[in-house]
CSV table of C-alpha atoms and ligand atoms in Angstrom, one decimal:
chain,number,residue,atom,x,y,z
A,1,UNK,CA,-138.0,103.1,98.2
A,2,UNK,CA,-138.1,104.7,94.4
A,3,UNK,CA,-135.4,104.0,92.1
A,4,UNK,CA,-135.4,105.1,88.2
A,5,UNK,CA,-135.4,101.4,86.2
A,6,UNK,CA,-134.0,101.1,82.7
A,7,UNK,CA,-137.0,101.4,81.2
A,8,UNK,CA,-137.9,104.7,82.8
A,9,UNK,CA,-140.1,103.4,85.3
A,10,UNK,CA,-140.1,104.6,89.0
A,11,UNK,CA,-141.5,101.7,91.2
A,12,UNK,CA,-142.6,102.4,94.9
A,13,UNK,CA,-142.8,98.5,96.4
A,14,UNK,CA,-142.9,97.2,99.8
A,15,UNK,CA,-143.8,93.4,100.2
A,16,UNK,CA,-145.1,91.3,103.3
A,17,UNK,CA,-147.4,88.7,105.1
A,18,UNK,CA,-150.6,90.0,106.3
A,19,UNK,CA,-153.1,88.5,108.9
A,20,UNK,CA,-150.9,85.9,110.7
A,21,UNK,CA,-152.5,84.5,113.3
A,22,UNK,CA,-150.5,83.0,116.3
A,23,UNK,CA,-151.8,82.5,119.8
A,24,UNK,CA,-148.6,82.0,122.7
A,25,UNK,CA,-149.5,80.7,125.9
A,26,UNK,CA,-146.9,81.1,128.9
A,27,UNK,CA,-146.9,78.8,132.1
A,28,UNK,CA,-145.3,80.6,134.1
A,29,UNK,CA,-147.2,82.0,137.1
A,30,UNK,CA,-145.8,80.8,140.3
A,31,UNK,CA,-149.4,80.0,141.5
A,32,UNK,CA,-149.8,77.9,138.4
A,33,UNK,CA,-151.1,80.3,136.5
A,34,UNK,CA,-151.4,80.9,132.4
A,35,UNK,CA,-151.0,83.7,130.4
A,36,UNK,CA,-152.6,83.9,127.0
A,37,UNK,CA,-152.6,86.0,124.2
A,38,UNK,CA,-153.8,85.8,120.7
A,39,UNK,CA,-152.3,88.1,117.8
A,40,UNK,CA,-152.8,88.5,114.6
A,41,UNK,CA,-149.7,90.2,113.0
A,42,UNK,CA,-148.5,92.2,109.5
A,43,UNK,CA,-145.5,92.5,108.1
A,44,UNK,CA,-144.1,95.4,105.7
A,45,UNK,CA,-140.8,95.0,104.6
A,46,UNK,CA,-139.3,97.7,102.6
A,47,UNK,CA,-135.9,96.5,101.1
A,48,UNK,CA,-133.8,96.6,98.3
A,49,UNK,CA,-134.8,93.9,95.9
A,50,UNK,CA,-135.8,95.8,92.5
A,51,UNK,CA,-134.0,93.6,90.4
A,52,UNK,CA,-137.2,91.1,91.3
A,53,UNK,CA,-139.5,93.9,89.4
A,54,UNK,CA,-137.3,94.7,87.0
A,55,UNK,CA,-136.4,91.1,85.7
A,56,UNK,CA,-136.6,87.4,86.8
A,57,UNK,CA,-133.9,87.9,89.7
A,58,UNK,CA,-135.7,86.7,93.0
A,59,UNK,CA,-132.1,86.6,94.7
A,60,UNK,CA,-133.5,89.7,96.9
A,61,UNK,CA,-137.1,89.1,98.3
A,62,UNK,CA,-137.3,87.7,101.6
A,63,UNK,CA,-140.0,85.4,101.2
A,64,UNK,CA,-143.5,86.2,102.9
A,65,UNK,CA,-143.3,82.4,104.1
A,66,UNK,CA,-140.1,83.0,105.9
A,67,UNK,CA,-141.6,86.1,107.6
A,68,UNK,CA,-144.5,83.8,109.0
A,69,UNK,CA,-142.4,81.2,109.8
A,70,UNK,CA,-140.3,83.9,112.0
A,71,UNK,CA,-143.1,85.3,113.8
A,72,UNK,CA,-143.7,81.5,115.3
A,73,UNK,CA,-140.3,80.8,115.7
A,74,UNK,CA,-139.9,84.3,117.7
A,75,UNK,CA,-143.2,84.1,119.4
A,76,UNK,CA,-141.7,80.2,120.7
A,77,UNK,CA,-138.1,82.3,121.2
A,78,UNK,CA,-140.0,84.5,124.2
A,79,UNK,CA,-139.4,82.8,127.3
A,80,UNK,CA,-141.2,85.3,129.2
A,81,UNK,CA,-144.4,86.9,128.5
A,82,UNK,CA,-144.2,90.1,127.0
A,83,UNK,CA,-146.9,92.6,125.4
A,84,UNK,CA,-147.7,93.0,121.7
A,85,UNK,CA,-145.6,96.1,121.7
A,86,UNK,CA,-142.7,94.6,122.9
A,87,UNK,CA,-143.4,91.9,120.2
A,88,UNK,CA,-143.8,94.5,117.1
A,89,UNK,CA,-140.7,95.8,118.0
A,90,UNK,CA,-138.3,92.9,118.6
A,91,UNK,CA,-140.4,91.3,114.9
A,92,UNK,CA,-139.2,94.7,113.3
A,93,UNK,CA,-135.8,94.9,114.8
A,94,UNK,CA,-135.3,91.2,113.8
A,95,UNK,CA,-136.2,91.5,109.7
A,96,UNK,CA,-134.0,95.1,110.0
A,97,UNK,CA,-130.9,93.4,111.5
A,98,UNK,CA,-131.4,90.2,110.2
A,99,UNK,CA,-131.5,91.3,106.7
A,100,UNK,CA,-128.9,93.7,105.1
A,101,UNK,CA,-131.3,94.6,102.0
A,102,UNK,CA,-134.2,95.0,104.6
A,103,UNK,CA,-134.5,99.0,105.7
A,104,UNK,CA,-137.5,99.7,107.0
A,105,UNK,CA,-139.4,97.3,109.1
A,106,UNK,CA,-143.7,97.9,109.5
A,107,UNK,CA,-145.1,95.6,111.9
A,108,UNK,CA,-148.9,96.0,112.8
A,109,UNK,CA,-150.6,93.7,115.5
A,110,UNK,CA,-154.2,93.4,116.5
A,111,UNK,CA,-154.2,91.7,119.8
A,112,UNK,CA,-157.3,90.1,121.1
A,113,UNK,CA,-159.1,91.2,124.0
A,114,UNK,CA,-158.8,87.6,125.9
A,115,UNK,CA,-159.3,88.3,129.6
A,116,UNK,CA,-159.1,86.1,132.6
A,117,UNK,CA,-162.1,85.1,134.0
A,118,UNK,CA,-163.1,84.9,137.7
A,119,UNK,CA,-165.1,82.0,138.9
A,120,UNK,CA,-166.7,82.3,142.3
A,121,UNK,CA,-164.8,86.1,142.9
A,122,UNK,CA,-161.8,83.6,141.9
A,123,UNK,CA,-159.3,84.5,138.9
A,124,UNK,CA,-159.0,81.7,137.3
A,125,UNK,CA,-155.4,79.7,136.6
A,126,UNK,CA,-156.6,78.8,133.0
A,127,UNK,CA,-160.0,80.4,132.2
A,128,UNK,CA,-160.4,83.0,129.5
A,129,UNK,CA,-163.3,85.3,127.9
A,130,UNK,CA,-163.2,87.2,125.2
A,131,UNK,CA,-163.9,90.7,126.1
A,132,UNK,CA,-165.0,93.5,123.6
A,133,UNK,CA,-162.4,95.9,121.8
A,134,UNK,CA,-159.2,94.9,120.0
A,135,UNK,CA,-155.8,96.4,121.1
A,136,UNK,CA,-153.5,97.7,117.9
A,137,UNK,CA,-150.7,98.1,117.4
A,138,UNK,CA,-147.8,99.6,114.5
A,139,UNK,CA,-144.3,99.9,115.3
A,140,UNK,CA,-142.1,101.3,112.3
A,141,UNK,CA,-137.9,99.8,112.7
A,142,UNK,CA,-135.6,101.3,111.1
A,143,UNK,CA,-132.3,99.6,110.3
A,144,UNK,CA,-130.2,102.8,112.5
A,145,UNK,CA,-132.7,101.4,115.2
A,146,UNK,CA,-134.7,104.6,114.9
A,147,UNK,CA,-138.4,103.4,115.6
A,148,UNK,CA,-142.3,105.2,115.6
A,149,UNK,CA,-144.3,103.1,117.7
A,150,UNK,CA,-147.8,103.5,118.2
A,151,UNK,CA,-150.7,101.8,120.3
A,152,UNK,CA,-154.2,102.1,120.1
A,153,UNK,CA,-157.7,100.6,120.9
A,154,UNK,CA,-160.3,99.6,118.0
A,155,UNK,CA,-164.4,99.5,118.9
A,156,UNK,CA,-164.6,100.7,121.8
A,157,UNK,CA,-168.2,101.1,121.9
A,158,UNK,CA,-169.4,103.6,124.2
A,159,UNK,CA,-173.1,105.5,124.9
A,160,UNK,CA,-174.7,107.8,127.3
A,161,UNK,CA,-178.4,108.3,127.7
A,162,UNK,CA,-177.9,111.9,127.9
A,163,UNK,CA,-175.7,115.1,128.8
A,164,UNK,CA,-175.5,115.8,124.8
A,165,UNK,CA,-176.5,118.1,122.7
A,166,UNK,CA,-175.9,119.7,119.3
A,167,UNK,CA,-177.2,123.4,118.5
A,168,UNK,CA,-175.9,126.5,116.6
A,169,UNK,CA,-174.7,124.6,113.8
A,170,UNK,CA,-174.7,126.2,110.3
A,171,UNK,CA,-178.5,126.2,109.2
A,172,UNK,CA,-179.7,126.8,105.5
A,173,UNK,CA,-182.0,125.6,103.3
A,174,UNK,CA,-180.6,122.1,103.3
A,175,UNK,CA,-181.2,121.5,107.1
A,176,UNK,CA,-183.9,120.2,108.6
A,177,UNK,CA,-182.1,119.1,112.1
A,178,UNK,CA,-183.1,121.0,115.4
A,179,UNK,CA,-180.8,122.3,117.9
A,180,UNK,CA,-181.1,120.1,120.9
A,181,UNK,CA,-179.9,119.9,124.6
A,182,UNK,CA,-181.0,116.6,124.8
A,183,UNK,CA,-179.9,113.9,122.7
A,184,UNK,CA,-178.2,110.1,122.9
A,185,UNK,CA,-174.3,109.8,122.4
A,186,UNK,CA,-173.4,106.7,121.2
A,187,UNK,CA,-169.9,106.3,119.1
A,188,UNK,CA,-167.5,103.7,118.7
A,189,UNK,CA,-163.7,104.9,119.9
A,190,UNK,CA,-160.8,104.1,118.1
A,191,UNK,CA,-157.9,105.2,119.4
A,192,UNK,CA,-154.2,105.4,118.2
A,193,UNK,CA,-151.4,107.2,120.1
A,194,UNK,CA,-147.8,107.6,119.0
A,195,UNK,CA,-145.2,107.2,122.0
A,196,UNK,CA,-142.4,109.4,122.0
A,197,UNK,CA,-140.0,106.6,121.9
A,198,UNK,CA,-137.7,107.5,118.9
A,199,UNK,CA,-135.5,104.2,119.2
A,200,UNK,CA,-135.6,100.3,119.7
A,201,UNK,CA,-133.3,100.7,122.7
A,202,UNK,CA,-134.9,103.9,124.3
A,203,UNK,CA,-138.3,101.5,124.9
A,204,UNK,CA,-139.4,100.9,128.6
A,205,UNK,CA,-138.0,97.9,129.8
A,206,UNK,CA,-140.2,97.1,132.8
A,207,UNK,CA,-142.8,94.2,132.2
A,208,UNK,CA,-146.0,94.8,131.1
A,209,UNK,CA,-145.5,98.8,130.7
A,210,UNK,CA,-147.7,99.1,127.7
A,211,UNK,CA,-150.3,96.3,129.2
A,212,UNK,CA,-150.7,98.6,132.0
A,213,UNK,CA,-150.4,102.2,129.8
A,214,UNK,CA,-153.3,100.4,127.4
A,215,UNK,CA,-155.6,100.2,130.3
A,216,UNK,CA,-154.6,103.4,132.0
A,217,UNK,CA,-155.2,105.3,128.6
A,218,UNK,CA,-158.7,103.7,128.4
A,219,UNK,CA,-159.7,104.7,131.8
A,220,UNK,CA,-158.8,108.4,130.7
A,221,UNK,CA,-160.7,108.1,127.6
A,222,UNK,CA,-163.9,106.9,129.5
A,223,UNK,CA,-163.6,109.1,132.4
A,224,UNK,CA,-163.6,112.2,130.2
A,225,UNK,CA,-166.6,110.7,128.3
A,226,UNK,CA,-168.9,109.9,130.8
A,227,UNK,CA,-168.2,112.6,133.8
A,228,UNK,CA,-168.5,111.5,137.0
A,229,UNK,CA,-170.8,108.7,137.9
A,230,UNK,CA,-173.9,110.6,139.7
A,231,UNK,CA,-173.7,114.3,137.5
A,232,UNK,CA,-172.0,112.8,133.9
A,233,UNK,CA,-170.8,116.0,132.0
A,234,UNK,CA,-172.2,117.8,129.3
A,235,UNK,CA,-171.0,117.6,125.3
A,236,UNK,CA,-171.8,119.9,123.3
A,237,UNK,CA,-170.6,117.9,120.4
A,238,UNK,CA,-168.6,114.9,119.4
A,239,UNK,CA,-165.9,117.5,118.4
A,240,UNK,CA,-165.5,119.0,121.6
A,241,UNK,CA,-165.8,115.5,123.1
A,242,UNK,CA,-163.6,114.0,121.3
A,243,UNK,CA,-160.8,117.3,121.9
A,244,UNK,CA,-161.3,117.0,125.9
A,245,UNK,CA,-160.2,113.2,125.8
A,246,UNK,CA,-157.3,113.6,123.8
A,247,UNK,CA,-156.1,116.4,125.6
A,248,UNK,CA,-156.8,114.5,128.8
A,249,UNK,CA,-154.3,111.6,127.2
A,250,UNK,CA,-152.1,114.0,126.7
A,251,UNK,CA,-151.7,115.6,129.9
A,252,UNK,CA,-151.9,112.8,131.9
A,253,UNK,CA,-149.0,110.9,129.9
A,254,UNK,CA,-146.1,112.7,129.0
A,255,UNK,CA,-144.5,109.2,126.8
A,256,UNK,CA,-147.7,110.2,124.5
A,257,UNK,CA,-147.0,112.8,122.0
A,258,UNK,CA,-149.8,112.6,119.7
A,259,UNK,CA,-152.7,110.7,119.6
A,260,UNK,CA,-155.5,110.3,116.9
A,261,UNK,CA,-159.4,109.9,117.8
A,262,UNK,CA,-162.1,108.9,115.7
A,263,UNK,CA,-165.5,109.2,116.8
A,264,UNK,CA,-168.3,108.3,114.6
A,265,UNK,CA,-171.9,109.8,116.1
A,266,UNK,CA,-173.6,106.6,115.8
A,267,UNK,CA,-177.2,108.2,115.7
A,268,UNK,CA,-180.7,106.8,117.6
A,269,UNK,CA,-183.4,107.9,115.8
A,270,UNK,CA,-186.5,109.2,117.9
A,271,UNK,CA,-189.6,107.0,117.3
A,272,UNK,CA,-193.0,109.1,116.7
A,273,UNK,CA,-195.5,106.9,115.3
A,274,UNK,CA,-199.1,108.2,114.3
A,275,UNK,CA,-201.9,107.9,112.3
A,276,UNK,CA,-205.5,109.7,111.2
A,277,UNK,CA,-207.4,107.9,114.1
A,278,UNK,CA,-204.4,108.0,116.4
A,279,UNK,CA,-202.3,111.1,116.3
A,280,UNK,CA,-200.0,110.3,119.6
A,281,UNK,CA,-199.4,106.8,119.0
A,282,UNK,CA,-195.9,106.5,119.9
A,283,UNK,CA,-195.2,110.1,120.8
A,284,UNK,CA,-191.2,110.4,121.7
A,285,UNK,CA,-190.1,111.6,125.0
A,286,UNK,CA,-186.7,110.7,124.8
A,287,UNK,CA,-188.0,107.1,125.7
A,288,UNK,CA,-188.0,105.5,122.4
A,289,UNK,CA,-185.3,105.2,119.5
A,290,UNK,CA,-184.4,103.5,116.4
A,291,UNK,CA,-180.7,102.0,117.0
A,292,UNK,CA,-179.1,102.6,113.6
A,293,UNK,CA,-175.9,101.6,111.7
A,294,UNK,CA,-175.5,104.1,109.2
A,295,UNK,CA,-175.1,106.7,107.9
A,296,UNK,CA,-173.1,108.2,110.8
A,297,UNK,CA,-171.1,111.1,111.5
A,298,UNK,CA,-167.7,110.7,110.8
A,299,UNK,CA,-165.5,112.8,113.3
A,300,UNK,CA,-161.6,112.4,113.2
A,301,UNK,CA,-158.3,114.3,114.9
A,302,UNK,CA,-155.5,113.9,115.8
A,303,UNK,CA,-154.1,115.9,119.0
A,304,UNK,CA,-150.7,117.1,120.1
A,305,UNK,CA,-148.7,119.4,121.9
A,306,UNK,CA,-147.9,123.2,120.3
A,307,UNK,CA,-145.6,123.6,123.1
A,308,UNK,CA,-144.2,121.4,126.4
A,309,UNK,CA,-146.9,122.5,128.8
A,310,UNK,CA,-150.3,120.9,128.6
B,401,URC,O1,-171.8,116.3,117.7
B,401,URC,C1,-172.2,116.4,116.5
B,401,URC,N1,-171.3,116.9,115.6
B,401,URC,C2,-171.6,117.1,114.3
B,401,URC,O2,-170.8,117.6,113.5
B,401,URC,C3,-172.9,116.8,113.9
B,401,URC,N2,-173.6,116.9,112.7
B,401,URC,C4,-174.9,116.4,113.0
B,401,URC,O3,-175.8,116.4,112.1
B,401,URC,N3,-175.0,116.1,114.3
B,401,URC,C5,-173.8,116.3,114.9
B,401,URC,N4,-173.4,116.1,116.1
């Protein structure tokens, strides 16, 4: 990627198309049914044209309008309908292969959550709604076919009424919160796990595999979260929270070997209203809150294994 020029001057470049939008729709379901999906990709293509930097010589650079041409003219190329993994991959493996100066492919997809709708307990042939969070994806080609491939979910807005607390923090003469055993937890997931698929080749081959991993990982996520439906389960913190689902992730899917979390504590403020004449006007009992934006705690990790066994 860094190469001394003449004139002294390292350059560090990579050059794509960002945000195109392309929605594929595939007629193919032997009852008549569609599938749909709408994605809206990035391409980073790092490649050996510094003679475009270093003087007029565009004999090099791929041209950002040829890679959105190709993701049409690939997403038209897919008989069959595959996921957005599937679809990052085969983009990066294309511009890798097709391309002798290319040598490192970045793809990144944000699918949209279009879901079939059921009318009258009936999945509809045609029908879509759009659901609530995006599914994301990055998958890194190389030109040996060596890949990093990683999935996630973004906004996935989640909140329980109770079972949370925070106490025995750090308190000095800055803080002013109390410990508490009873508290909201709102946050808003995203999620991004790496597979441990190390090559183009060495990807799953059945159909739909990550379509089906995507919701399966989800489940895990929200499971840990909430607790059972009658009890829930208690958190202590976002932190600890936030560790128990990715470990959960983790042990349940052995293709996942890392993932990254990041939970922000979205906070609802308790209301107490009062005045001289009226002391206990609104007086909270964990009844009534102010929903707020921001500021917000800002809690990050990432998870993996230290050995095989989890
Ligand atoms: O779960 C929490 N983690 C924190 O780090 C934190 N900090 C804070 O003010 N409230 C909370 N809650």
């Amino acid at each position: 990627m860094a190469k001394e020029a003449a004139e002294g001057l390292r350059v560090e470049q990579r050059h794509g198309k960002a945000r195109v939008r392309v929605a594929r729709v595939w007629r193919q379901g032997v009852d008549g049914s569609h599938h749909f999906v709408e994605w809206n990709v990035s391409i980073s293509l790092l490649s050996h044209c510094l003679p475009s930097y270093h003087s007029d010589d565009n004999s090099d650079i791929v041209a950002t309008d040829t890679m959105k041409n190709t993701v049409y003219v690939k997403a038209k190329e897919c008989g069959n309908r595959l996921s957005v993994e599937e679809f990052a991959v085969l983009l990066g493996n294309h511009f890798c292969s097709f391309y002798p100066q290319v040598y490192t492919a970045i793809v990144n997809i944000i699918e949209k959550p279009w879901e079939r709708v059921c009318i009258d307990g009936k999945p509809h042939l045609h029908g879509f709604k759009l659901g609530s969070e995006n599914h994301t994806v990055e998958a890194t080609v190389q030109k040996s076919g060596a890949l990093s491939l990683t999935s996630g979910v973004a906004g996935l807005a989640l909140l329980k009424t109770t079972q949370s607390g925070f106490e025995g923090f750090v308190r000095d003469k800055y803080t002013i919160l109390p410990d508490t055993r009873e508290r909201m937890l709102a946050t808003e997931v995203n999620a991004s796990w790496r597979y441990s698929y190390e090559s183009v080749a060495s990807i799953p081959k059945r159909e739909l595999y990550f379509n089906e991993k995507i919701m399966q990982v989800k489940k895990v996520l929200m499971d840990t979260f909430f607790g059972p439906p009658e009890t829930g389960v208690y958190s202590p913190s976002v932190q600890r929270t936030l560790y128990l689902m990715g470990g959960a992730v983790l042990r349940r899917f052995p293709d996942v070997a890392s993932i990254h979390l990041k939970m922000p504590n979205i906070h609802f403020l308790p209301v107490n209203l009062s005045t001289k004449e009226n002391p206990t006007m609104v007086k909270f009992k964990d009844d009534v809150y102010l929903p707020t934006d921001e500021p917000h705690g800002s809690i990050e990790a990432t998870l993996s294994r230290i050995t095989s066994k989890i």
